[in-house]
Coordinates of N, CA and C in Angstrom, one line a residue:
M1 N 0.8 -1.2 0.0 CA 0.0 0.0 0.0 C 0.9 1.3 0.0
D2 N 2.1 1.2 0.6 CA 2.9 2.4 0.8 C 3.4 2.9 -0.6
D3 N 3.6 2.0 -1.6 CA 4.2 2.4 -2.8 C 3.1 2.9 -3.8
I4 N 1.8 2.8 -3.5 CA 0.8 3.2 -4.4 C 0.5 4.7 -4.2
N5 N 0.4 5.4 -5.3 CA 0.0 6.8 -5.3 C -1.4 6.9 -5.8
F6 N -2.4 7.0 -5.0 CA -3.8 6.9 -5.4 C -4.1 8.2 -6.2
F7 N -3.7 9.3 -5.8 CA -4.1 10.6 -6.4 C -2.9 11.3 -7.0
D8 N -2.9 11.5 -8.3 CA -1.9 12.3 -9.0 C -2.4 13.7 -9.3
P9 N -2.1 14.7 -8.5 CA -2.7 16.0 -8.8 C -2.3 16.6 -10.1
H10 N -1.1 16.3 -10.5 CA -0.6 16.9 -11.8 C -1.5 16.4 -13.0
A11 N -1.7 15.1 -13.0 CA -2.4 14.5 -14.1 C -3.9 15.0 -14.0
Y12 N -4.4 15.0 -12.8 CA -5.8 15.3 -12.6 C -6.1 16.8 -13.1
F13 N -5.3 17.7 -12.6 CA -5.6 19.1 -12.9 C -5.2 19.5 -14.3
R14 N -4.3 18.7 -14.9 CA -4.0 18.9 -16.3 C -5.3 18.5 -17.1
R15 N -5.9 17.4 -16.8 CA -7.1 16.9 -17.4 C -8.2 17.9 -17.3
L16 N -8.4 18.4 -16.1 CA -9.5 19.4 -15.8 C -9.2 20.7 -16.7
T17 N -8.0 21.1 -16.7 CA -7.6 22.3 -17.5 C -7.9 22.1 -19.0
E18 N -7.6 21.0 -19.5 CA -7.8 20.7 -20.9 C -9.3 20.4 -21.3
Q19 N -10.1 20.1 -20.3 CA -11.5 19.8 -20.5 C -12.5 20.9 -20.2
N20 N -12.0 21.9 -19.5 CA -12.8 23.0 -19.0 C -12.9 24.1 -20.1
K21 N -14.2 24.5 -20.4 CA -14.4 25.5 -21.5 C -13.9 26.9 -21.1
L22 N -14.0 27.3 -19.9 CA -13.5 28.6 -19.5 C -12.0 28.6 -19.5
A23 N -11.4 27.5 -19.1 CA -9.9 27.4 -19.1 C -9.4 27.4 -20.6
Q24 N -10.1 26.8 -21.4 CA -9.7 26.8 -22.8 C -9.9 28.1 -23.5
L25 N -11.1 28.8 -23.2 CA -11.4 30.1 -23.7 C -10.3 31.1 -23.4
H26 N -9.8 31.0 -22.2 CA -8.7 32.0 -21.7 C -7.3 31.4 -21.8
Q27 N -7.2 30.3 -22.4 CA -5.9 29.6 -22.7 C -5.1 29.4 -21.5
F28 N -5.7 28.8 -20.5 CA -4.9 28.4 -19.3 C -4.0 27.3 -19.6
K29 N -2.8 27.3 -19.2 CA -1.8 26.3 -19.5 C -1.5 25.5 -18.2
P30 N -1.6 24.2 -18.2 CA -1.3 23.5 -17.0 C 0.2 23.4 -16.9
C31 N 0.7 23.5 -15.6 CA 2.2 23.5 -15.4 C 2.4 23.1 -13.9
S32 N 3.6 23.1 -13.5 CA 4.0 22.9 -12.1 C 4.9 23.9 -11.5
C33 N 5.0 23.9 -10.2 CA 6.0 24.8 -9.5 C 6.4 24.1 -8.2
S34 N 7.2 24.8 -7.5 CA 7.6 24.3 -6.1 C 7.3 25.4 -5.1
G35 N 6.0 25.8 -5.1 CA 5.5 26.8 -4.1 C 5.4 28.1 -4.7
I36 N 4.8 29.0 -4.0 CA 4.4 30.4 -4.5 C 5.7 31.2 -4.8
D37 N 6.8 30.9 -4.1 CA 8.0 31.6 -4.3 C 8.9 31.0 -5.4
S38 N 8.5 29.9 -6.0 CA 9.3 29.2 -7.0 C 8.4 28.8 -8.2
L39 N 7.8 29.7 -8.8 CA 6.9 29.5 -10.0 C 7.7 29.3 -11.2
E40 N 8.5 28.3 -11.3 CA 9.5 28.1 -12.4 C 8.8 28.1 -13.8
D41 N 7.8 27.2 -14.0 CA 7.1 27.1 -15.2 C 6.4 28.4 -15.6
V42 N 5.8 29.1 -14.7 CA 5.1 30.3 -14.9 C 6.1 31.4 -15.4
L43 N 7.2 31.5 -14.7 CA 8.2 32.5 -15.1 C 8.9 32.2 -16.5
T44 N 9.1 30.9 -16.8 CA 9.6 30.5 -18.1 C 8.7 30.9 -19.2
E45 N 7.4 30.7 -19.0 CA 6.4 30.9 -20.0 C 5.6 32.3 -19.9
F46 N 6.0 33.1 -19.0 CA 5.3 34.3 -18.7 C 5.1 35.3 -19.9
R47 N 6.1 35.3 -20.8 CA 6.0 36.3 -21.9 C 5.1 35.7 -23.0
S48 N 5.0 34.4 -23.1 CA 4.2 33.8 -24.2 C 2.9 33.2 -23.8
T49 N 2.6 33.1 -22.5 CA 1.4 32.5 -22.0 C 0.8 33.5 -21.0
S50 N -0.5 33.6 -21.1 CA -1.2 34.6 -20.2 C -1.9 34.0 -19.0
A51 N -2.1 32.7 -19.0 CA -2.9 32.1 -17.9 C -2.4 30.7 -17.6
F52 N -2.4 30.4 -16.3 CA -1.8 29.1 -15.8 C -2.7 28.4 -14.8
V53 N -2.7 27.1 -14.8 CA -3.1 26.3 -13.7 C -1.9 25.5 -13.3
C54 N -1.3 26.0 -12.1 CA 0.0 25.5 -11.7 C -0.2 24.7 -10.4
V55 N 0.2 23.4 -10.5 CA 0.2 22.5 -9.4 C 1.5 22.5 -8.7
D56 N 1.5 22.7 -7.4 CA 2.7 22.7 -6.6 C 3.2 21.2 -6.5
D57 N 4.5 21.0 -6.9 CA 5.0 19.6 -6.9 C 5.6 19.2 -5.5
T58 N 5.4 20.1 -4.5 CA 5.8 19.7 -3.2 C 4.4 19.7 -2.4
N59 N 4.4 19.0 -1.3 CA 3.2 19.0 -0.5 C 3.5 18.8 1.0
N60 N 2.6 19.3 1.8 CA 2.7 19.0 3.2 C 2.0 17.7 3.5
A61 N 2.5 16.9 4.4 CA 1.9 15.7 4.7 C 2.0 15.4 6.2
A62 N 1.1 14.5 6.7 CA 1.1 14.0 8.1 C 0.6 12.6 8.0
T63 N 1.0 11.8 9.0 CA 0.4 10.5 9.2 C -0.6 10.6 10.3
E64 N -1.8 10.1 10.1 CA -2.8 10.2 11.0 C -3.6 8.9 11.3
N65 N -4.0 8.7 12.5 CA -4.9 7.6 12.8 C -6.3 8.1 12.7
R66 N -7.1 7.5 11.8 CA -8.5 8.0 11.6 C -9.4 6.7 11.7
G67 N -10.2 6.7 12.8 CA -11.1 5.6 12.9 C -10.5 4.2 13.0
G68 N -9.3 4.1 13.6 CA -8.6 2.8 13.7 C -7.6 2.5 12.6
G69 N -7.6 3.2 11.5 CA -6.7 3.0 10.4 C -5.7 4.1 10.3
W70 N -4.6 3.9 9.6 CA -3.6 4.9 9.5 C -3.7 5.4 8.0
F71 N -3.5 6.8 8.0 CA -3.7 7.4 6.7 C -2.5 8.5 6.5
K72 N -2.1 8.6 5.3 CA -1.2 9.7 4.9 C -2.0 10.8 4.5
H73 N -2.0 11.9 5.2 CA -2.7 13.1 4.9 C -1.8 14.1 4.1
R74 N -2.1 14.3 2.9 CA -1.4 15.2 2.0 C -2.2 16.4 1.6
V75 N -1.6 17.5 1.5 CA -2.2 18.7 1.1 C -1.6 19.2 -0.2
F76 N -2.5 19.4 -1.2 CA -2.0 19.8 -2.5 C -2.4 21.3 -2.7
T77 N -1.6 22.1 -3.4 CA -1.9 23.4 -3.7 C -1.9 23.6 -5.2
V78 N -2.9 24.3 -5.6 CA -3.1 24.6 -7.1 C -3.3 26.1 -7.2
F79 N -2.5 26.7 -8.1 CA -2.5 28.2 -8.4 C -3.2 28.4 -9.7
L80 N -4.2 29.3 -9.7 CA -4.8 29.8 -10.9 C -4.4 31.2 -11.1
L81 N -3.6 31.4 -12.1 CA -2.9 32.7 -12.4 C -3.2 33.2 -13.8
I82 N -3.5 34.5 -13.9 CA -3.8 35.1 -15.2 C -3.2 36.5 -15.2
R83 N -2.7 36.9 -16.4 CA -2.1 38.2 -16.6 C -3.2 39.2 -16.9
Y84 N -3.0 40.5 -16.5 CA -3.9 41.6 -16.8 C -3.0 42.7 -17.3
R85 N -3.7 43.7 -17.9 CA -2.9 44.9 -18.4 C -2.3 45.6 -17.2
F86 N -1.0 45.9 -17.2 CA -0.3 46.5 -16.2 C -1.0 47.8 -15.8
D87 N -1.1 48.0 -14.5 CA -1.7 49.2 -13.9 C -3.2 49.5 -14.3
D88 N -3.9 48.4 -14.7 CA -5.3 48.6 -15.1 C -6.1 47.7 -14.1
M89 N -6.6 48.4 -13.0 CA -7.2 47.7 -11.9 C -8.6 47.1 -12.4
A90 N -9.2 47.7 -13.3 CA -10.5 47.2 -13.9 C -10.2 45.8 -14.6
D91 N -9.1 45.8 -15.4 CA -8.8 44.5 -16.0 C -8.3 43.5 -15.0
R92 N -7.6 43.9 -13.9 CA -7.2 43.0 -12.9 C -8.5 42.4 -12.2
K93 N -9.5 43.2 -12.0 CA -10.7 42.7 -11.3 C -11.4 41.7 -12.3
T94 N -11.5 42.0 -13.5 CA -12.1 41.1 -14.5 C -11.3 39.8 -14.6
K95 N -10.0 39.8 -14.6 CA -9.2 38.6 -14.7 C -9.3 37.8 -13.4
L96 N -9.3 38.5 -12.2 CA -9.5 37.8 -11.0 C -10.8 37.0 -10.9
N97 N -11.9 37.7 -11.5 CA -13.2 37.0 -11.5 C -13.2 35.8 -12.4
I98 N -12.3 35.8 -13.4 CA -12.2 34.5 -14.3 C -11.6 33.4 -13.4
C99 N -10.6 33.8 -12.6 CA -10.0 32.8 -11.7 C -10.9 32.3 -10.7
R100 N -11.8 33.2 -10.2 CA -12.8 32.7 -9.2 C -13.8 31.8 -9.8
Q101 N -14.2 32.1 -11.0 CA -15.1 31.2 -11.7 C -14.5 29.8 -12.0
L102 N -13.3 29.9 -12.5 CA -12.6 28.6 -12.8 C -12.4 27.8 -11.5
F103 N -12.1 28.4 -10.4 CA -12.0 27.7 -9.2 C -13.3 27.0 -8.8
R104 N -14.4 27.8 -8.9 CA -15.7 27.2 -8.6 C -16.0 26.0 -9.5
Q105 N -15.7 26.2 -10.8 CA -16.0 25.1 -11.7 C -15.1 23.8 -11.4
M106 N -13.9 24.1 -11.1 CA -13.0 22.9 -10.7 C -13.5 22.2 -9.5
H107 N -13.9 23.1 -8.5 CA -14.4 22.5 -7.2 C -15.6 21.6 -7.5
S108 N -16.5 22.2 -8.3 CA -17.7 21.4 -8.6 C -17.4 20.1 -9.3
R109 N -16.4 20.2 -10.2 CA -16.0 19.0 -10.9 C -15.4 17.9 -10.0
M110 N -14.6 18.4 -9.0 CA -14.0 17.5 -8.0 C -15.1 16.8 -7.2
I111 N -16.1 17.5 -6.9 CA -17.3 16.9 -6.1 C -17.9 15.9 -7.0
R112 N -18.2 16.2 -8.2 CA -18.8 15.2 -9.1 C -17.9 14.0 -9.3
D113 N -16.6 14.2 -9.6 CA -15.7 13.1 -9.9 C -15.6 12.2 -8.7
K114 N -15.6 12.8 -7.5 CA -15.5 11.9 -6.3 C -16.7 11.1 -6.1
A115 N -17.9 11.7 -6.4 CA -19.2 11.0 -6.3 C -19.3 9.8 -7.2
M116 N -18.5 9.8 -8.3 CA -18.5 8.7 -9.3 C -17.9 7.4 -8.7
R117 N -17.2 7.5 -7.6 CA -16.6 6.4 -6.9 C -15.6 5.6 -7.8
D118 N -14.9 4.7 -7.2 CA -13.9 3.8 -7.9 C -13.0 4.6 -8.8
N119 N -12.5 5.8 -8.3 CA -11.5 6.5 -9.1 C -10.4 7.1 -8.1
E120 N -9.5 7.8 -8.6 CA -8.4 8.3 -7.8 C -8.8 9.4 -6.8
L121 N -10.0 9.8 -6.8 CA -10.5 10.8 -5.8 C -11.1 10.2 -4.6
T122 N -11.1 8.9 -4.5 CA -11.8 8.3 -3.3 C -11.4 8.9 -2.0
Y123 N -10.2 9.3 -1.8 CA -9.8 9.8 -0.5 C -9.6 11.3 -0.4
L124 N -10.0 12.0 -1.5 CA -9.9 13.4 -1.6 C -11.0 14.1 -0.7
N125 N -10.6 15.1 0.0 CA -11.6 15.8 0.8 C -12.2 17.0 0.0
V126 N -13.3 16.8 -0.6 CA -13.9 17.9 -1.4 C -14.9 18.7 -0.6
D127 N -15.1 18.3 0.6 CA -16.1 19.0 1.5 C -15.5 20.3 2.0
R128 N -14.2 20.4 2.1 CA -13.6 21.7 2.6 C -12.3 22.0 1.8
V129 N -12.5 22.8 0.8 CA -11.4 23.2 0.0 C -11.1 24.7 0.2
M130 N -9.9 25.0 0.8 CA -9.6 26.4 1.2 C -9.0 27.1 -0.1
S131 N -9.3 28.4 -0.2 CA -8.7 29.2 -1.2 C -8.3 30.6 -0.7
R132 N -7.4 31.2 -1.4 CA -6.9 32.5 -1.0 C -6.5 33.3 -2.3
E133 N -7.0 34.5 -2.4 CA -6.7 35.3 -3.5 C -5.4 36.0 -3.3
I134 N -4.7 36.2 -4.4 CA -3.3 36.7 -4.4 C -3.4 38.2 -4.5
G135 N -2.6 38.9 -3.6 CA -2.6 40.3 -3.6 C -2.1 41.0 -4.9
R136 N -2.5 42.2 -5.0 CA -2.2 42.9 -6.3 C -0.7 43.1 -6.5
Y137 N 0.2 43.0 -5.5 CA 1.6 43.2 -5.7 C 2.4 41.9 -5.8
F138 N 1.7 40.8 -6.0 CA 2.3 39.5 -6.1 C 3.3 39.4 -7.3
M139 N 2.9 39.6 -8.5 CA 3.7 39.7 -9.7 C 3.1 40.8 -10.5
S140 N 3.9 41.7 -11.0 CA 3.4 42.8 -11.8 C 2.6 42.3 -13.0
G141 N 1.3 42.7 -13.0 CA 0.5 42.3 -14.2 C -0.1 40.9 -14.1
C142 N -0.1 40.3 -12.9 CA -0.6 39.0 -12.8 C -1.5 38.9 -11.5
T143 N -2.6 38.2 -11.6 CA -3.5 38.1 -10.5 C -4.0 36.6 -10.4
G144 N -4.7 36.3 -9.4 CA -5.3 35.0 -9.3 C -5.5 34.5 -7.9
L145 N -5.6 33.3 -7.7 CA -5.8 32.7 -6.4 C -5.1 31.3 -6.3
Y146 N -5.1 30.8 -5.1 CA -4.7 29.4 -5.0 C -5.6 28.7 -4.1
F147 N -5.7 27.4 -4.2 CA -6.6 26.6 -3.4 C -5.8 25.4 -2.9
T148 N -6.2 24.8 -1.8 CA -5.6 23.6 -1.3 C -6.7 22.6 -1.1
V149 N -6.3 21.4 -1.4 CA -7.2 20.2 -1.3 C -6.4 19.1 -0.5
D150 N -7.1 18.5 0.4 CA -6.6 17.4 1.3 C -6.9 16.0 0.7
D151 N -5.9 15.1 0.9 CA -6.1 13.8 0.4 C -5.7 12.9 1.6
Y152 N -6.5 11.9 1.9 CA -6.2 11.0 3.0 C -6.1 9.6 2.5
E153 N -4.9 9.1 2.2 CA -4.7 7.8 1.6 C -4.3 6.8 2.7
P154 N -4.9 5.6 2.7 CA -4.5 4.6 3.7 C -3.1 4.1 3.5
I155 N -2.4 3.9 4.6 CA -1.0 3.4 4.5 C -0.9 2.2 5.5
N156 N 0.0 1.3 5.2 CA 0.2 0.2 6.1 C 1.4 0.5 7.0
L157 N 1.1 0.6 8.3 CA 2.1 0.8 9.3 C 2.3 -0.4 10.2
M158 N 1.9 -1.6 9.7 CA 2.1 -2.8 10.4 C 3.6 -3.1 10.6
Y159 N 4.0 -3.3 11.9 CA 5.4 -3.5 12.2 C 5.9 -4.8 11.5
D160 N 7.1 -4.8 10.9 CA 7.7 -5.9 10.2 C 9.1 -6.1 10.8
A161 N 9.3 -7.1 11.6 CA 10.6 -7.3 12.3 C 11.7 -7.6 11.2
G162 N 11.4 -8.1 10.1 CA 12.3 -8.3 9.0 C 12.9 -7.1 8.4
E163 N 12.4 -5.9 8.7 CA 12.9 -4.7 8.2 C 14.0 -4.1 9.2
W164 N 14.3 -4.8 10.3 CA 15.2 -4.3 11.3 C 16.3 -5.3 11.5
Q165 N 17.6 -4.8 11.6 CA 18.7 -5.6 11.8 C 18.7 -6.4 13.1
D166 N 18.1 -5.9 14.1 CA 18.1 -6.6 15.4 C 17.0 -7.7 15.4
G167 N 16.2 -7.7 14.4 CA 15.1 -8.7 14.3 C 14.2 -8.8 15.5
A168 N 14.1 -7.7 16.2 CA 13.3 -7.7 17.4 C 11.8 -8.0 17.1
N169 N 11.3 -9.0 17.8 CA 9.9 -9.4 17.7 C 9.2 -9.0 18.9
V170 N 8.2 -8.2 18.8 CA 7.5 -7.8 20.0 C 6.2 -8.5 20.1

């Protein structure tokens, strides 16, 4: 169970970006980053691409006991970023609203996809998805938001004496 990756956020949000009409209309490009201060793909493509769905390739995790079983609790972050005309606050507001709508649509799709059962979203927590809008001084001419989604994947923490040199059996 430990080696299985039930949920691949990069593949999932790439698929959502490619299938969503609003994302396609505004040419959102799926990409990855290593946190808000390391938007590598965004910075590389910033001159030629105006909108991004950027999945953080790092995540916070914790091991938790939930109802008698052990779970790996992972938190994924997704950035929805779009460029606006520099120093045009009306355009910034319009573009931020696009990101808000795209977030709402992605959240509703996650709820639907999880309800379909027997898929990679089985352990995804779609009941509470936190989001935060990015301030206007984040990147000149770029606005958006990011959201986090929790995943609780079961893991096997059964003790195996064969994994230890002392062979201690308890």
